[in-house]
Amino acid sequence: MAVEALLPLLASGETVSGVELAARAGLTRAAIWKQIETLRALGLPVASGSAGYKVPWPLQLLDAARIRAALSVDHVAALGGLEVHWQLDSTSSELQRRIAAAADLGMVFAETQSAGRGRRGRTWLSPPGLNIYLSCLKRFDAGFAALSGLSLAIGVMVLRALEQLGIAGAGLKWPNDVLATEGKLAGVLVELSGEYQGPCAAVIGVGLNVRLTPQLREQAGQPVCDLATLAGGTPPDRNRVAAALVGALIDGLRAFERDGFEAFAADYARYDLLRGQPLTVSGGQGEFEGIGDGVDSRGALLVRLPDGERRKVDSADVSVRRA
């Protein structure tokens, strides 16, 4: 039995004895112990005691049929495909490998990733059964220049999905981090390929924290937050979260293809966590300070300098200076 087949046996959140697991799996207790260790190495907190093994909360495993069932008829018709994998190196890498043949608005999920990627080559931690790791392929007839502001728009789509789920308390840090008071809630990675004048394709990766363990919070190396915290302890079912993201991406990407970032500017302003905040902006041209002043029509960050000059920032690491 592969390790992924063991996870459903633990998903109830109740204690299950090693004897019962071995009998249900048709394995020795020693083999069960090895697979429990594999789950722990992947980041799943499996407790053990004299009574058996237990995960701290019930787990909702991703299921393509359940995700589809939660979508509208229009969303199902628009899908270019919906796959749920147990483990990939990363969902975006999987789509990149198949980009020539993959259908427009194809969606790929994974329970866990061995090499999840964030912006600027950062690692995205990806334990099984806890969070959402999703990538989507969107093809555009226009070229790269017409996609200005796409990463900001994706952040808006994520927050629209959360609002649909009744989750409040999050906002956007330019260019595409989804933050709550406690820290980072989700990240977006957009990778483009094709022609500058068109056509081109975007592989859009979204990592969303649904449930974080204390160990994951420590390993993250930065303040982080999850939907469980924002929902008062019990997050929405992961398949509902997945379906909300799929629907928001379908609607949002079709709107972006038609109207560009203009279709998202008002919502971005509503979610903008940097507007009016003292900022330190660092990039290839050095470092400067100013006050966040929103974004322009292309999605560039606007910063008001001390002398009143308004400077545009297209690409940089931005940090909010403590008052």
PDB file of N, CA and C in Angstrom, residues 95-96 98-105 136-145 147 150 189-204 253 257:
ATOM      1  N   LEU A  95       2.236  21.571 -15.027  1.00  0.00           N
ATOM      2  CA  LEU A  95       1.611  22.238 -16.172  1.00  0.00           C
ATOM      3  C   LEU A  95       2.649  22.715 -17.175  1.00  0.00           C
ATOM      4  N   GLN A  96       3.791  23.182 -16.705  1.00  0.00           N
ATOM      5  CA  GLN A  96       4.836  23.626 -17.620  1.00  0.00           C
ATOM      6  C   GLN A  96       5.306  22.485 -18.517  1.00  0.00           C
ATOM      7  N   ARG A  98       3.594  20.114 -19.616  1.00  0.00           N
ATOM      8  CA  ARG A  98       2.539  19.717 -20.552  1.00  0.00           C
ATOM      9  C   ARG A  98       1.916  20.904 -21.271  1.00  0.00           C
ATOM     10  N   ILE A  99       2.617  22.039 -21.258  1.00  0.00           N
ATOM     11  CA  ILE A  99       1.990  23.278 -21.685  1.00  0.00           C
ATOM     12  C   ILE A  99       1.583  23.254 -23.156  1.00  0.00           C
ATOM     13  N   ALA A 100       2.305  22.538 -23.998  1.00  0.00           N
ATOM     14  CA  ALA A 100       1.974  22.516 -25.420  1.00  0.00           C
ATOM     15  C   ALA A 100       0.624  21.859 -25.676  1.00  0.00           C
ATOM     16  N   ALA A 101       0.273  20.852 -24.875  1.00  0.00           N
ATOM     17  CA  ALA A 101      -0.961  20.109 -25.106  1.00  0.00           C
ATOM     18  C   ALA A 101      -2.072  20.440 -24.117  1.00  0.00           C
ATOM     19  N   ALA A 102      -1.744  21.088 -22.998  1.00  0.00           N
ATOM     20  CA  ALA A 102      -2.744  21.340 -21.964  1.00  0.00           C
ATOM     21  C   ALA A 102      -3.818  22.308 -22.449  1.00  0.00           C
ATOM     22  N   ALA A 103      -5.041  22.082 -22.001  1.00  0.00           N
ATOM     23  CA  ALA A 103      -6.175  22.901 -22.425  1.00  0.00           C
ATOM     24  C   ALA A 103      -6.242  24.197 -21.631  1.00  0.00           C
ATOM     25  N   ASP A 104      -6.816  25.210 -22.259  1.00  0.00           N
ATOM     26  CA  ASP A 104      -7.042  26.491 -21.600  1.00  0.00           C
ATOM     27  C   ASP A 104      -7.912  26.289 -20.370  1.00  0.00           C
ATOM     28  N   LEU A 105      -7.563  26.975 -19.282  1.00  0.00           N
ATOM     29  CA  LEU A 105      -8.269  26.880 -18.004  1.00  0.00           C
ATOM     30  C   LEU A 105      -8.241  25.467 -17.434  1.00  0.00           C
ATOM     31  N   CYS A 136      -3.089  26.794 -12.560  1.00  0.00           N
ATOM     32  CA  CYS A 136      -4.059  26.954 -13.640  1.00  0.00           C
ATOM     33  C   CYS A 136      -3.327  27.445 -14.882  1.00  0.00           C
ATOM     34  N   LEU A 137      -3.702  26.920 -16.049  1.00  0.00           N
ATOM     35  CA  LEU A 137      -3.158  27.392 -17.316  1.00  0.00           C
ATOM     36  C   LEU A 137      -4.171  28.299 -17.995  1.00  0.00           C
ATOM     37  N   LYS A 138      -3.739  29.503 -18.364  1.00  0.00           N
ATOM     38  CA  LYS A 138      -4.607  30.403 -19.130  1.00  0.00           C
ATOM     39  C   LYS A 138      -3.849  30.866 -20.367  1.00  0.00           C
ATOM     40  N   ARG A 139      -4.471  30.667 -21.527  1.00  0.00           N
ATOM     41  CA  ARG A 139      -3.888  31.106 -22.797  1.00  0.00           C
ATOM     42  C   ARG A 139      -4.469  32.466 -23.178  1.00  0.00           C
ATOM     43  N   PHE A 140      -3.619  33.321 -23.732  1.00  0.00           N
ATOM     44  CA  PHE A 140      -4.025  34.659 -24.165  1.00  0.00           C
ATOM     45  C   PHE A 140      -3.594  34.861 -25.614  1.00  0.00           C
ATOM     46  N   ASP A 141      -4.479  35.452 -26.406  1.00  0.00           N
ATOM     47  CA  ASP A 141      -4.108  35.806 -27.781  1.00  0.00           C
ATOM     48  C   ASP A 141      -3.140  36.976 -27.800  1.00  0.00           C
ATOM     49  N   ALA A 142      -3.303  37.884 -26.827  1.00  0.00           N
ATOM     50  CA  ALA A 142      -2.408  39.040 -26.738  1.00  0.00           C
ATOM     51  C   ALA A 142      -1.061  38.612 -26.161  1.00  0.00           C
ATOM     52  N   GLY A 143      -0.059  39.475 -26.274  1.00  0.00           N
ATOM     53  CA  GLY A 143       1.270  39.163 -25.785  1.00  0.00           C
ATOM     54  C   GLY A 143       1.494  39.594 -24.350  1.00  0.00           C
ATOM     55  N   PHE A 144       2.758  39.497 -23.916  1.00  0.00           N
ATOM     56  CA  PHE A 144       3.114  39.777 -22.527  1.00  0.00           C
ATOM     57  C   PHE A 144       2.693  41.186 -22.090  1.00  0.00           C
ATOM     58  N   ALA A 145       2.841  42.162 -22.968  1.00  0.00           N
ATOM     59  CA  ALA A 145       2.570  43.546 -22.575  1.00  0.00           C
ATOM     60  C   ALA A 145       1.129  43.743 -22.143  1.00  0.00           C
ATOM     61  N   LEU A 147      -0.566  41.781 -20.393  1.00  0.00           N
ATOM     62  CA  LEU A 147      -0.827  41.069 -19.137  1.00  0.00           C
ATOM     63  C   LEU A 147      -0.340  41.838 -17.915  1.00  0.00           C
ATOM     64  N   LEU A 150      -1.497  41.254 -14.082  1.00  0.00           N
ATOM     65  CA  LEU A 150      -2.151  39.950 -13.923  1.00  0.00           C
ATOM     66  C   LEU A 150      -1.939  39.373 -12.535  1.00  0.00           C
ATOM     67  N   LEU A 189       2.127  32.839  -7.851  1.00  0.00           N
ATOM     68  CA  LEU A 189       3.277  32.829  -8.749  1.00  0.00           C
ATOM     69  C   LEU A 189       2.763  32.716 -10.182  1.00  0.00           C
ATOM     70  N   VAL A 190       3.069  33.719 -11.017  1.00  0.00           N
ATOM     71  CA  VAL A 190       2.644  33.726 -12.418  1.00  0.00           C
ATOM     72  C   VAL A 190       3.883  33.574 -13.297  1.00  0.00           C
ATOM     73  N   GLU A 191       3.892  32.558 -14.160  1.00  0.00           N
ATOM     74  CA  GLU A 191       5.007  32.304 -15.067  1.00  0.00           C
ATOM     75  C   GLU A 191       4.478  32.352 -16.498  1.00  0.00           C
ATOM     76  N   LEU A 192       5.108  33.201 -17.331  1.00  0.00           N
ATOM     77  CA  LEU A 192       4.642  33.423 -18.697  1.00  0.00           C
ATOM     78  C   LEU A 192       5.551  32.725 -19.699  1.00  0.00           C
ATOM     79  N   SER A 193       4.937  32.283 -20.797  1.00  0.00           N
ATOM     80  CA  SER A 193       5.704  31.725 -21.907  1.00  0.00           C
ATOM     81  C   SER A 193       4.981  32.079 -23.197  1.00  0.00           C
ATOM     82  N   GLY A 194       5.710  32.060 -24.304  1.00  0.00           N
ATOM     83  CA  GLY A 194       5.112  32.403 -25.593  1.00  0.00           C
ATOM     84  C   GLY A 194       5.797  33.591 -26.224  1.00  0.00           C
ATOM     85  N   GLU A 195       5.003  34.381 -26.949  1.00  0.00           N
ATOM     86  CA  GLU A 195       5.538  35.496 -27.715  1.00  0.00           C
ATOM     87  C   GLU A 195       5.206  36.834 -27.058  1.00  0.00           C
ATOM     88  N   TYR A 196       6.140  37.786 -27.170  1.00  0.00           N
ATOM     89  CA  TYR A 196       5.907  39.096 -26.570  1.00  0.00           C
ATOM     90  C   TYR A 196       4.688  39.779 -27.184  1.00  0.00           C
ATOM     91  N   GLN A 197       4.500  39.622 -28.492  1.00  0.00           N
ATOM     92  CA  GLN A 197       3.346  40.215 -29.169  1.00  0.00           C
ATOM     93  C   GLN A 197       2.142  39.277 -29.189  1.00  0.00           C
ATOM     94  N   GLY A 198       2.310  38.051 -28.714  1.00  0.00           N
ATOM     95  CA  GLY A 198       1.227  37.095 -28.643  1.00  0.00           C
ATOM     96  C   GLY A 198       1.301  36.076 -29.757  1.00  0.00           C
ATOM     97  N   PRO A 199       0.677  34.889 -29.554  1.00  0.00           N
ATOM     98  CA  PRO A 199      -0.035  34.482 -28.347  1.00  0.00           C
ATOM     99  C   PRO A 199       0.934  34.069 -27.230  1.00  0.00           C
ATOM    100  N   CYS A 200       0.395  33.964 -26.007  1.00  0.00           N
ATOM    101  CA  CYS A 200       1.218  33.538 -24.886  1.00  0.00           C
ATOM    102  C   CYS A 200       0.351  32.767 -23.900  1.00  0.00           C
ATOM    103  N   ALA A 201       1.002  32.210 -22.897  1.00  0.00           N
ATOM    104  CA  ALA A 201       0.290  31.434 -21.883  1.00  0.00           C
ATOM    105  C   ALA A 201       0.826  31.797 -20.511  1.00  0.00           C
ATOM    106  N   ALA A 202      -0.058  31.743 -19.523  1.00  0.00           N
ATOM    107  CA  ALA A 202       0.320  31.989 -18.129  1.00  0.00           C
ATOM    108  C   ALA A 202       0.031  30.735 -17.316  1.00  0.00           C
ATOM    109  N   VAL A 203       1.035  30.266 -16.597  1.00  0.00           N
ATOM    110  CA  VAL A 203       0.821  29.218 -15.594  1.00  0.00           C
ATOM    111  C   VAL A 203       0.747  29.923 -14.244  1.00  0.00           C
ATOM    112  N   ILE A 204      -0.405  29.822 -13.616  1.00  0.00           N
ATOM    113  CA  ILE A 204      -0.711  30.586 -12.400  1.00  0.00           C
ATOM    114  C   ILE A 204      -0.753  29.632 -11.215  1.00  0.00           C
ATOM    115  N   LEU A 253     -10.198  35.288 -14.763  1.00  0.00           N
ATOM    116  CA  LEU A 253      -9.314  35.239 -15.928  1.00  0.00           C
ATOM    117  C   LEU A 253     -10.055  35.581 -17.212  1.00  0.00           C
ATOM    118  N   GLU A 257      -8.961  38.757 -19.446  1.00  0.00           N
ATOM    119  CA  GLU A 257      -8.725  38.626 -20.881  1.00  0.00           C
ATOM    120  C   GLU A 257      -9.510  39.680 -21.653  1.00  0.00           C
TER     121      GLU A 257
END
